[in-house]
Coordinates of C-alpha atoms and ligand atoms in Angstrom, one line a residue:
M1 CA -23.5 -15.2 -17.8
T2 CA -25.7 -12.8 -18.0
D3 CA -27.6 -11.1 -21.6
Q4 CA -25.5 -7.2 -21.7
P5 CA -26.5 -4.1 -23.3
T6 CA -24.3 -4.8 -26.9
P7 CA -21.6 -2.1 -26.4
A8 CA -21.3 0.8 -29.9
P9 CA -18.5 -0.5 -31.8
G10 CA -16.9 3.0 -31.2
A11 CA -15.7 1.9 -27.8
E12 CA -13.5 -0.2 -29.2
G13 CA -9.8 0.9 -29.2
P14 CA -6.5 0.7 -27.8
D15 CA -5.5 1.4 -24.0
A16 CA -6.1 5.2 -23.3
A17 CA -3.5 5.2 -20.5
Q18 CA -1.3 5.2 -23.4
S19 CA -2.7 6.2 -25.8
G20 CA -5.1 9.7 -26.4
T21 CA -7.8 8.2 -28.3
T22 CA -11.3 9.7 -28.1
F23 CA -13.7 8.4 -25.4
T24 CA -17.1 8.1 -26.5
P25 CA -19.8 6.4 -24.7
A26 CA -19.7 2.3 -24.5
F27 CA -23.7 2.7 -25.7
D28 CA -24.7 4.1 -28.3
H29 CA -28.3 4.6 -26.4
P30 CA -29.3 6.0 -23.0
V31 CA -28.9 2.6 -20.9
S32 CA -32.1 2.6 -18.3
P33 CA -31.2 1.4 -14.6
K34 CA -32.4 -1.8 -15.3
E35 CA -30.0 -2.5 -18.6
R36 CA -26.9 -1.5 -16.6
M37 CA -27.7 -4.7 -13.8
T38 CA -27.3 -6.8 -16.2
I39 CA -23.6 -5.3 -16.9
D40 CA -21.2 -8.0 -15.5
R41 CA -18.1 -7.0 -14.4
S42 CA -15.1 -6.2 -16.3
H43 CA -12.3 -7.9 -15.3
M44 CA -8.9 -7.3 -15.2
P45 CA -6.8 -8.7 -17.8
E46 CA -3.6 -10.6 -15.6
Q47 CA -0.6 -12.1 -17.7
D48 CA -0.5 -16.1 -17.0
A49 CA 0.5 -17.2 -14.2
L50 CA 2.7 -19.4 -14.8
L51 CA 5.2 -16.5 -17.3
R52 CA 5.0 -14.0 -14.1
A53 CA 5.6 -16.4 -11.6
A54 CA 9.5 -16.1 -13.1
N55 CA 9.2 -12.5 -13.7
F56 CA 9.1 -9.3 -12.3
R57 CA 6.5 -7.6 -14.6
E58 CA 3.4 -6.1 -13.4
V59 CA 0.7 -9.6 -12.5
N60 CA -2.5 -7.0 -13.7
L61 CA -2.4 -5.0 -16.8
G62 CA -4.8 -2.2 -16.4
Y63 CA -8.3 -1.9 -18.4
S64 CA -8.7 -1.5 -22.8
Q65 CA -10.5 1.6 -23.4
Q66 CA -12.8 -0.7 -24.0
L67 CA -13.2 -2.1 -20.7
A68 CA -12.9 0.7 -18.2
M69 CA -15.6 2.9 -20.4
L70 CA -18.3 -0.4 -19.9
E71 CA -17.5 -0.8 -16.5
A72 CA -18.5 3.5 -15.9
E73 CA -21.9 2.3 -16.9
R74 CA -22.2 0.0 -13.8
C75 CA -22.0 2.7 -11.8
L76 CA -25.4 3.0 -11.0
Q77 CA -24.7 7.2 -9.3
C78 CA -26.3 6.3 -6.0
K79 CA -28.0 9.2 -4.5
N80 CA -26.4 8.3 -1.4
P81 CA -23.3 7.0 -2.3
V82 CA -21.9 4.4 0.2
C83 CA -18.7 3.6 -1.9
I84 CA -17.5 7.0 -0.6
E85 CA -17.9 6.6 3.3
G86 CA -15.6 3.4 2.5
C87 CA -13.3 5.8 1.7
P88 CA -10.0 7.1 3.8
V89 CA -9.6 10.0 1.4
R90 CA -13.0 10.2 0.6
V91 CA -12.2 9.8 -3.1
N92 CA -16.1 11.1 -4.7
I93 CA -16.2 7.9 -6.7
P94 CA -19.4 8.6 -8.6
L95 CA -18.2 11.9 -10.2
F96 CA -14.7 10.5 -11.4
I97 CA -16.7 7.1 -12.9
E98 CA -19.7 9.7 -14.1
R99 CA -16.9 12.1 -15.8
L100 CA -15.8 8.9 -17.1
R101 CA -18.5 7.3 -19.0
V102 CA -19.2 10.8 -20.7
G103 CA -15.8 10.4 -22.5
D104 CA -14.6 13.6 -20.6
M105 CA -11.0 12.4 -19.7
D106 CA -9.9 16.1 -18.3
G107 CA -12.9 16.5 -16.1
A108 CA -11.9 12.5 -14.7
A109 CA -8.5 13.2 -14.3
A110 CA -8.9 16.6 -12.1
S111 CA -11.6 15.0 -9.9
L112 CA -9.7 12.0 -9.3
L113 CA -6.3 14.3 -8.5
D114 CA -8.2 16.7 -6.0
D115 CA -9.3 14.2 -3.7
N116 CA -6.1 11.6 -4.1
A117 CA -2.5 12.9 -4.4
L118 CA -1.6 8.9 -5.8
P119 CA -4.3 8.0 -7.7
C120 CA -2.0 5.0 -9.5
V121 CA -0.7 3.9 -5.9
T122 CA -4.2 3.3 -4.5
G123 CA -5.8 2.0 -8.3
R124 CA -3.6 -0.8 -7.4
V125 CA -2.6 -1.5 -3.7
C126 CA -5.5 -0.2 -2.1
P127 CA -8.1 -2.9 -0.6
Q128 CA -11.2 -1.9 -2.4
E129 CA -12.2 -5.3 -1.0
I130 CA -13.0 -3.7 2.3
Q131 CA -13.3 -0.5 1.7
C132 CA -15.2 0.9 -0.9
E133 CA -16.2 -1.7 -3.1
G134 CA -16.9 -3.6 0.3
R135 CA -20.0 -0.9 0.0
C136 CA -20.8 -0.3 -3.0
V137 CA -24.8 -1.4 -3.3
R138 CA -23.7 -3.6 -6.0
A139 CA -22.1 -6.1 -4.5
K140 CA -25.5 -6.4 -3.0
K141 CA -26.6 -8.0 -5.8
G142 CA -23.3 -9.5 -7.6
S143 CA -20.3 -7.8 -7.7
S144 CA -19.8 -4.5 -7.0
V145 CA -18.6 -1.3 -9.4
A146 CA -14.3 -2.0 -10.0
I147 CA -13.9 1.3 -8.4
G148 CA -10.2 0.5 -7.7
S149 CA -9.7 -0.5 -11.4
L150 CA -11.1 2.4 -12.8
E151 CA -9.4 4.9 -10.3
R152 CA -6.4 3.0 -12.2
Y153 CA -7.3 4.1 -15.5
V154 CA -8.1 7.7 -15.2
A155 CA -5.1 8.0 -12.7
D156 CA -3.0 6.1 -15.5
W157 CA -4.1 7.9 -17.9
A158 CA -3.4 11.6 -16.5
M159 CA -0.5 10.2 -15.9
A160 CA 0.6 9.8 -19.4
H161 CA -1.4 13.0 -20.1
P162 CA 0.6 15.4 -17.8
D163 CA -0.1 18.5 -19.9
R164 CA -4.0 17.4 -19.3
S165 CA -4.1 18.3 -15.6
K166 CA -2.1 20.8 -14.6
A167 CA -3.2 23.1 -11.7
D168 CA -1.9 27.2 -11.3
A169 CA 1.2 27.8 -8.9
P170 CA -0.4 28.8 -6.1
T171 CA 0.5 32.4 -4.4
S172 CA 3.8 31.9 -1.7
S173 CA 2.8 31.5 1.8
G174 CA 6.3 32.6 2.7
R175 CA 5.7 29.9 5.7
S176 CA 8.2 26.4 5.2
V177 CA 7.6 23.0 6.5
A178 CA 9.6 20.0 6.6
V179 CA 7.7 16.8 6.1
V180 CA 10.1 13.8 7.6
G181 CA 10.1 10.4 5.4
S182 CA 8.8 9.9 2.4
G183 CA 5.7 7.0 2.4
P184 CA 2.1 7.4 1.5
A185 CA 2.0 10.7 4.6
G186 CA 4.4 12.3 3.8
L187 CA 3.9 12.5 0.0
T188 CA 0.2 13.6 0.4
A189 CA 1.3 15.8 3.5
A190 CA 4.3 17.6 1.2
G191 CA 1.6 17.5 -2.5
E192 CA -1.5 19.0 -0.5
L193 CA 0.8 22.1 1.5
V194 CA 2.3 23.0 -1.9
K195 CA -0.4 23.4 -3.1
K196 CA -1.3 25.6 0.1
G197 CA 1.0 27.9 -1.6
H198 CA 4.1 26.9 1.7
D199 CA 7.3 26.3 0.9
V200 CA 8.3 22.5 1.8
T201 CA 11.3 20.0 2.3
V202 CA 10.8 16.6 2.7
F203 CA 13.8 14.6 4.0
E204 CA 14.2 11.4 3.4
A205 CA 16.6 8.8 4.9
F206 CA 17.2 6.5 2.1
H207 CA 18.4 7.3 -1.6
A208 CA 14.9 7.3 -3.2
A209 CA 11.4 8.5 -2.1
G210 CA 8.5 6.9 -2.2
G211 CA 8.9 4.9 1.4
V212 CA 6.7 1.4 1.5
L213 CA 5.8 2.0 -1.8
I214 CA 9.4 1.5 -3.4
Y215 CA 11.0 -0.4 -1.1
G216 CA 8.8 -3.1 0.3
I217 CA 5.7 -3.6 -1.7
P218 CA 7.5 -5.5 -5.0
E219 CA 7.2 -4.2 -9.0
F220 CA 4.8 -7.0 -10.2
R221 CA 2.4 -5.5 -7.6
L222 CA 3.7 -1.4 -8.0
P223 CA 5.6 -1.0 -10.7
K224 CA 8.4 1.3 -9.1
D225 CA 8.8 3.8 -12.6
I226 CA 4.8 4.7 -11.2
V227 CA 6.2 5.4 -7.8
Q228 CA 8.9 7.7 -9.5
Q229 CA 6.2 9.1 -11.8
E230 CA 4.2 10.3 -8.5
V231 CA 6.9 11.7 -7.5
D232 CA 8.3 13.6 -10.3
R233 CA 5.0 15.0 -10.7
L234 CA 5.5 16.2 -6.9
V235 CA 8.8 17.4 -7.6
A236 CA 7.1 19.3 -10.9
S237 CA 4.4 21.3 -8.1
G238 CA 7.1 22.7 -6.0
V239 CA 8.1 20.0 -3.0
K240 CA 12.0 19.8 -2.6
I241 CA 13.1 16.0 -1.6
E242 CA 16.5 15.5 0.1
T243 CA 17.4 12.0 0.6
N244 CA 19.9 10.2 2.2
A245 CA 18.8 12.7 5.6
I246 CA 18.2 11.0 8.2
V247 CA 16.3 12.9 10.7
G248 CA 17.6 11.3 14.8
R249 CA 21.4 11.4 12.7
T250 CA 22.4 13.8 9.8
Y251 CA 19.8 16.2 11.0
T252 CA 18.4 16.9 15.3
L253 CA 14.6 16.9 15.0
R254 CA 15.3 20.5 17.0
E255 CA 17.7 21.7 14.3
L256 CA 14.6 21.6 11.4
R257 CA 12.1 23.2 14.4
D258 CA 14.8 25.9 14.4
R259 CA 15.0 26.1 10.9
F260 CA 11.0 25.6 9.4
D261 CA 8.0 26.9 10.4
A262 CA 6.5 23.3 11.1
V263 CA 7.4 19.9 10.8
F264 CA 5.5 16.7 9.8
L265 CA 6.8 13.4 11.1
A266 CA 5.9 10.7 8.3
V267 CA 8.8 7.8 9.4
G268 CA 6.4 4.8 9.1
A269 CA 6.9 2.0 11.4
G270 CA 9.7 -0.3 9.8
L271 CA 11.8 -2.3 12.6
P272 CA 11.2 -5.4 11.8
V273 CA 9.9 -8.5 14.5
F274 CA 11.9 -11.2 15.0
M275 CA 10.1 -15.5 16.2
N276 CA 11.8 -15.5 19.1
V277 CA 12.9 -19.4 18.0
P278 CA 16.0 -21.3 18.3
G279 CA 18.3 -20.6 15.2
E280 CA 17.2 -17.7 14.1
N281 CA 20.8 -16.4 13.9
F282 CA 21.7 -18.7 11.4
K283 CA 22.5 -18.3 7.7
G284 CA 19.9 -17.8 5.4
V285 CA 17.1 -16.2 7.9
Y286 CA 15.9 -12.9 6.9
S287 CA 13.9 -10.0 7.7
A288 CA 11.5 -9.8 4.9
N289 CA 12.2 -5.9 5.4
E290 CA 15.7 -6.8 5.0
Y291 CA 14.8 -9.0 2.1
L292 CA 12.2 -7.0 0.3
T293 CA 14.3 -3.5 0.7
R294 CA 17.7 -5.7 -0.6
V295 CA 15.5 -7.1 -3.4
N296 CA 13.7 -3.7 -4.7
L297 CA 16.0 -0.8 -3.5
M298 CA 19.5 -2.3 -3.7
G299 CA 19.4 -5.0 -6.9
A300 CA 20.1 -7.8 -4.8
W301 CA 18.1 -9.9 -7.2
N302 CA 21.5 -10.1 -8.7
P303 CA 24.0 -12.1 -8.6
E304 CA 26.5 -9.4 -9.1
S305 CA 25.0 -6.7 -7.0
D306 CA 27.1 -6.0 -4.1
T307 CA 25.0 -7.0 -1.4
P308 CA 23.2 -10.6 -3.4
V309 CA 20.7 -12.0 -1.5
L310 CA 20.7 -16.5 -1.1
K311 CA 18.3 -17.7 -3.6
G312 CA 17.6 -21.1 -1.9
H313 CA 15.5 -23.7 -3.8
R314 CA 13.1 -24.4 -0.7
V315 CA 11.9 -20.9 0.9
V316 CA 9.8 -20.4 3.9
V317 CA 8.1 -17.3 4.8
V318 CA 6.5 -17.0 8.2
G319 CA 3.5 -14.6 8.6
G320 CA 0.1 -14.0 7.1
G321 CA 0.0 -10.7 5.7
N322 CA 0.9 -8.4 2.8
V323 CA 4.5 -8.4 3.2
A324 CA 5.0 -12.2 3.6
I325 CA 2.7 -12.6 0.9
D326 CA 4.8 -10.3 -1.4
S327 CA 7.7 -11.7 -0.1
V328 CA 7.0 -15.4 -1.1
R329 CA 6.2 -14.5 -4.5
T330 CA 9.3 -12.2 -4.6
A331 CA 11.2 -16.1 -3.5
K332 CA 9.3 -17.7 -6.2
R333 CA 10.4 -15.8 -8.9
L334 CA 13.8 -15.3 -7.9
G335 CA 13.7 -19.3 -9.3
A336 CA 12.2 -21.0 -5.3
E337 CA 11.2 -24.6 -6.5
E338 CA 9.5 -24.7 -3.1
A339 CA 7.9 -21.4 -1.9
T340 CA 6.5 -22.1 1.3
I341 CA 3.8 -19.7 3.5
V342 CA 3.4 -21.0 6.7
Y343 CA 0.7 -19.0 8.8
R344 CA -0.3 -19.9 12.0
R345 CA -4.5 -19.6 11.6
G346 CA -6.7 -20.3 8.7
K347 CA -7.0 -18.5 5.6
A348 CA -10.3 -16.9 6.8
E349 CA -7.8 -15.2 8.9
L350 CA -4.6 -13.9 6.7
P351 CA -4.7 -10.8 6.8
A352 CA -2.9 -9.8 3.3
R353 CA -5.1 -9.1 0.6
A354 CA -8.1 -11.1 -1.6
E355 CA -6.3 -10.5 -4.6
E356 CA -2.6 -11.2 -3.0
V357 CA -3.6 -14.6 -2.0
H358 CA -5.2 -15.4 -4.8
H359 CA -2.6 -14.8 -7.3
A360 CA 0.4 -16.5 -5.4
E361 CA -2.2 -19.8 -5.3
Q362 CA -2.3 -19.1 -9.0
E363 CA 1.6 -19.0 -9.1
G364 CA 2.0 -22.1 -7.1
I365 CA 2.7 -20.7 -3.5
R366 CA 2.3 -23.4 -1.0
F367 CA 0.2 -22.7 2.2
E368 CA 1.0 -24.8 5.1
L369 CA -2.1 -22.8 7.4
Q370 CA -2.7 -23.0 10.7
V371 CA 1.0 -24.6 11.3
A372 CA 3.1 -22.3 14.0
P373 CA 7.7 -22.2 13.9
L374 CA 9.3 -23.5 16.8
E375 CA 13.0 -23.7 15.7
V376 CA 15.2 -23.3 13.2
L377 CA 17.3 -26.2 12.2
A378 CA 20.8 -25.9 10.6
D379 CA 24.0 -27.6 9.7
E380 CA 27.8 -27.8 11.2
N381 CA 28.3 -24.8 9.1
R382 CA 25.2 -22.6 10.5
W383 CA 23.2 -23.0 7.3
V384 CA 19.3 -23.3 7.5
T385 CA 18.8 -26.8 6.5
G386 CA 15.0 -26.8 7.4
L387 CA 12.4 -25.2 10.1
R388 CA 10.4 -27.3 12.6
C389 CA 6.9 -26.2 13.3
I390 CA 4.3 -27.9 14.9
R391 CA 0.6 -27.8 13.6
M392 CA -2.1 -25.9 15.4
E393 CA -6.0 -25.7 16.3
L394 CA -8.8 -22.7 16.0
G395 CA -9.8 -22.1 19.4
E396 CA -12.3 -19.3 20.1
P397 CA -11.9 -15.2 19.1
D398 CA -8.6 -13.3 21.1
A399 CA -8.3 -9.5 21.1
S400 CA -7.6 -8.8 17.8
G401 CA -11.5 -10.7 16.9
R402 CA -9.8 -13.6 14.9
R403 CA -9.6 -17.2 16.3
R404 CA -7.1 -18.5 19.2
P405 CA -4.8 -20.6 17.3
I406 CA -4.3 -23.5 19.9
P407 CA -0.7 -26.0 20.0
I408 CA -1.4 -29.4 19.0
E409 CA 0.3 -31.8 21.0
G410 CA 2.9 -34.1 19.4
S411 CA 1.8 -32.7 15.7
E412 CA 6.0 -31.8 14.7
F413 CA 7.1 -31.9 11.7
V414 CA 10.1 -30.7 9.8
I415 CA 9.9 -28.6 6.2
D416 CA 13.5 -28.9 4.6
C417 CA 14.4 -25.5 3.1
E418 CA 17.8 -23.6 2.7
M419 CA 16.2 -19.9 4.2
V420 CA 13.6 -18.4 5.9
V421 CA 11.5 -15.2 5.9
V422 CA 10.5 -13.2 9.1
A423 CA 7.1 -11.3 8.4
I424 CA 5.3 -11.8 11.4
G425 CA 4.8 -7.9 11.6
T426 CA 6.7 -4.1 12.7
R427 CA 7.4 -2.1 14.9
S428 CA 8.3 2.0 15.5
N429 CA 12.4 2.5 14.7
P430 CA 13.6 4.6 17.5
L431 CA 15.9 6.6 15.3
L432 CA 14.2 9.4 15.5
T433 CA 12.0 9.1 18.7
A434 CA 13.8 8.6 20.9
S435 CA 16.4 11.7 19.8
E436 CA 13.8 13.4 21.3
P437 CA 12.9 13.4 25.0
D438 CA 9.7 16.0 24.5
L439 CA 7.9 14.0 22.1
A440 CA 5.2 12.1 24.0
L441 CA 5.2 8.2 22.9
N442 CA 2.6 5.1 24.0
Q443 CA 4.1 2.4 25.3
A444 CA 5.0 0.6 22.3
G445 CA 7.0 3.7 21.2
Y446 CA 4.6 5.4 18.6
I447 CA 4.4 8.6 18.2
V448 CA 1.0 10.4 20.7
T449 CA -0.8 13.6 18.7
D450 CA -4.2 14.9 19.3
E451 CA -7.2 14.4 17.3
H452 CA -5.8 17.0 14.4
G453 CA -2.5 15.9 14.0
M454 CA -0.4 17.4 16.8
S455 CA 2.1 16.1 18.6
S456 CA 3.2 16.9 22.1
L457 CA 5.5 19.6 20.7
P458 CA 3.9 22.6 19.6
G459 CA 3.8 22.6 15.6
V460 CA 4.6 19.2 15.1
F461 CA 2.9 17.2 14.0
A462 CA 2.8 13.1 12.9
G463 CA 0.5 10.9 10.9
G464 CA 0.7 7.6 8.8
D465 CA 2.4 4.3 10.5
I466 CA 4.3 5.9 13.2
V467 CA 1.3 7.3 14.4
R468 CA -1.2 4.0 13.8
G469 CA 1.0 1.5 14.1
A470 CA -0.8 -1.2 11.9
A471 CA -2.3 0.3 8.7
T472 CA -2.1 0.3 4.7
V473 CA -1.1 3.2 2.2
I474 CA -4.5 5.1 2.0
L475 CA -4.8 5.9 5.9
A476 CA -1.3 7.2 5.2
M477 CA -2.6 9.6 3.1
G478 CA -5.6 10.3 4.8
D479 CA -3.2 11.1 7.3
G480 CA -1.2 13.0 5.6
K481 CA -4.0 14.8 4.0
R482 CA -5.3 15.7 7.3
A483 CA -2.0 16.8 8.7
A484 CA -1.9 19.5 5.9
A485 CA -4.7 21.0 6.5
S486 CA -3.9 21.6 10.6
V487 CA -0.4 22.3 9.7
D488 CA -2.3 25.3 7.6
A489 CA -4.0 26.3 10.1
W490 CA -1.4 26.5 12.2
L491 CA 0.7 28.5 10.0
R492 CA -2.5 30.4 9.6
G493 CA -2.7 30.6 14.0
E494 CA -5.8 29.2 13.4
Y495 CA -5.1 26.3 15.2
P496 CA -7.6 23.9 15.5
P497 CA -9.0 23.4 11.9
V498 CA -12.7 24.2 11.3
D499 CA -12.8 22.4 8.0
E500 CA -10.9 18.8 8.7
P501 CA -10.8 16.4 5.5
R502 CA -12.9 13.2 7.1
V503 CA -10.3 10.5 7.9
P504 CA -10.9 7.5 10.2
A505 CA -10.0 7.6 13.6
R506 CA -6.8 5.9 14.5
T507 CA -7.3 2.9 16.1
T508 CA -6.3 4.0 20.4
A509 CA -2.5 4.4 20.3
P510 CA -1.1 1.5 18.9
I511 CA 0.2 -1.1 21.7
A512 CA 1.7 -3.5 19.9
A513 CA 3.8 -4.1 17.3
R514 CA 2.3 -4.1 14.0
S515 CA 0.6 -7.7 13.5
E516 CA 1.1 -9.5 10.0
A517 CA 0.4 -13.4 12.7
Ligands
FAD601 P1 6.2 4.1 4.8 O1 5.5 4.0 3.7 O2 7.2 3.6 5.6 O3 7.5 5.9 5.3 C1 8.3 5.8 5.8 C2 9.6 6.6 5.1 O4 10.0 7.5 6.7 C3 10.6 5.6 4.6 O5 10.9 6.1 3.2 C4 11.8 5.9 5.8 O6 12.9 5.2 5.1 C5 11.1 7.4 6.5 N1 12.4 7.3 7.0 C6 12.2 7.0 8.3 N2 13.1 7.4 9.8 C7 13.5 8.2 9.2 C8 13.7 8.9 9.2 N3 14.8 9.3 11.1 N4 14.7 10.5 8.4 C9 13.9 10.4 7.3 N5 13.6 9.7 6.7 C10 13.2 8.2 7.6 N6 -0.7 -1.2 2.3 C11 -2.0 -1.6 1.7 O7 -2.6 -0.6 1.4 N7 -1.9 -2.1 0.1 C12 -0.9 -3.1 0.4 O8 -1.0 -3.9 -0.5 C13 0.2 -2.7 1.0 N8 1.5 -4.0 0.8 C14 2.1 -4.0 1.9 C15 3.8 -4.8 1.1 C16 4.9 -4.2 2.3 C17 5.8 -5.5 1.7 C18 4.9 -3.5 3.0 C19 6.1 -3.1 3.8 C20 3.8 -2.5 3.7 C21 2.2 -2.9 2.9 N9 1.6 -2.0 3.4 C22 0.4 -2.3 2.1 C23 1.5 -1.0 4.1 C24 1.5 -0.1 4.0 O9 2.3 0.1 3.0 C25 2.3 1.7 5.0 O10 1.1 1.3 5.7 C26 2.2 2.8 4.5 O11 3.6 2.5 3.9 C27 2.9 3.8 5.6 O12 3.0 5.2 4.9 P2 3.8 6.0 5.8 O13 4.1 6.8 5.0 O14 3.6 6.0 7.3 O15 5.4 5.1 6.0
SF4_602 FE1 -22.1 3.3 -8.0 FE2 -20.9 1.5 -5.9 FE3 -20.9 4.1 -5.4 FE4 -23.3 3.8 -6.2 S1 -22.4 2.8 -5.0 S2 -21.9 5.6 -6.5 S3 -22.7 2.3 -7.7 S4 -19.6 3.1 -6.8

């Protein structure tokens, strides 16, 4: 550890996200750039690995005020802040960090919320290491500024002090917009459109709003009351939400187009892909989607609930993305003595966030890498007893840029287990898209849009996973933000928009299922 400048005593204190304490800079003297470079990155406090592997409470505990103020000092306030380039919604990172550094919490919160509709969420689940933090100049000489942890700190503070960041109600435009789907794309678009004075109603198929944030990502990574508070903030700003409303069943898209002046489709890509191996119908095989949704949204962890999930002593999860890691860590918390990931490539190729893999390892998750499933085995009553697998070696990179797994002849073996969770990807759900023949789709069933987010139907826009296929929360939010600008321009008769938020282009239309394999 390098010698660090000594923080001013006044900088210590309770977690400011919980309290309204006075904020003072971490140092009581001007800090020179050289001195700044000697400050080590503040580590995020976390629950002990052994304890947390048996509970659903959040793993990361959040910075204290002292850690946040110290970390804010590490930002060099670069003239060319390349960190912003790495953020899909272009959060003005140095601005909110500088406001935090000088103790202007209202200013920090206002700036962050202006750029990002769901900062409590993105501060927790964004893959910062490949986005803003991956670009931060400090990464080249040690470790990047902990931008995600600071974002979470300021966002949690804003959440705990709602009266301090209230915006004035906009003048009504007299126009209305239907948003279909309440995941990050839909919620972001709804929040932006309400700010512009439009009357917005979100239609959500489930009984709760939030999309994957509420039914996919588990409590120990993203507490549900945080998502609910973000949803409540949007509702307080004027967004209306109608749950249990399946567009394509409860209402047709045609009906929405007749009732509203514009429509934004953000229905995600939640249809599970299966392994296509013998035995997949045996009792004890789940899709990760079903498993996580039932645990997160339907209380299925509770054996007294209407539809409890099985609690295997030995659980195998097939896949290597965030969904697979979330599933295996959930199984561990539900009491699995052996919880194993089976992934056909190596550790370097795991698509999950690095932090999640690290946390899973700490919690005792077993990784069977370079292994592929061949067959699910079962007893005479069709209950799962094992997964027959084969070992793989890695060849040349394939179309995805990752090294191609090749089976090693004669290396078959069996992993004994009572449960198999399949987390190898998802694809677009045809429920809505199939109900509207004039809505143009690509070969894989994803909605095709123009560069501003408008579909083949005039006034109907789309974004998030239903357009991109494989994506992240922040990219879905970026699409929502851009769609809001396009919808607004459309409603004002000025389409296409001239001043559009910059969001990374969609990788041309997805032609395969989202791959976690
Ligand atoms: P979704 O979040 O899927 O929301 C779509 C919503 O539309 C859902 O609520 C759905 O019920 C609703 N809907 C669908 N059809 C209809 C209909 N016909 N009528 C009405 N409503 C409908 N990304 C990250 O950045 N970091 C992570 O750590 C991360 N972890 C993940 C973990 C899991 C388990 C999963 C599944 C995904 C994870 N992702 C992560 C990916 C990320 O969550 C998605 O990319 C993102 O949520 C997509 O947002 P969306 O708004 O397009 O769709
Ligand atoms: Fe601060 Fe890093 Fe961004 Fe520079 S690149 S402004 S050091 S966060």
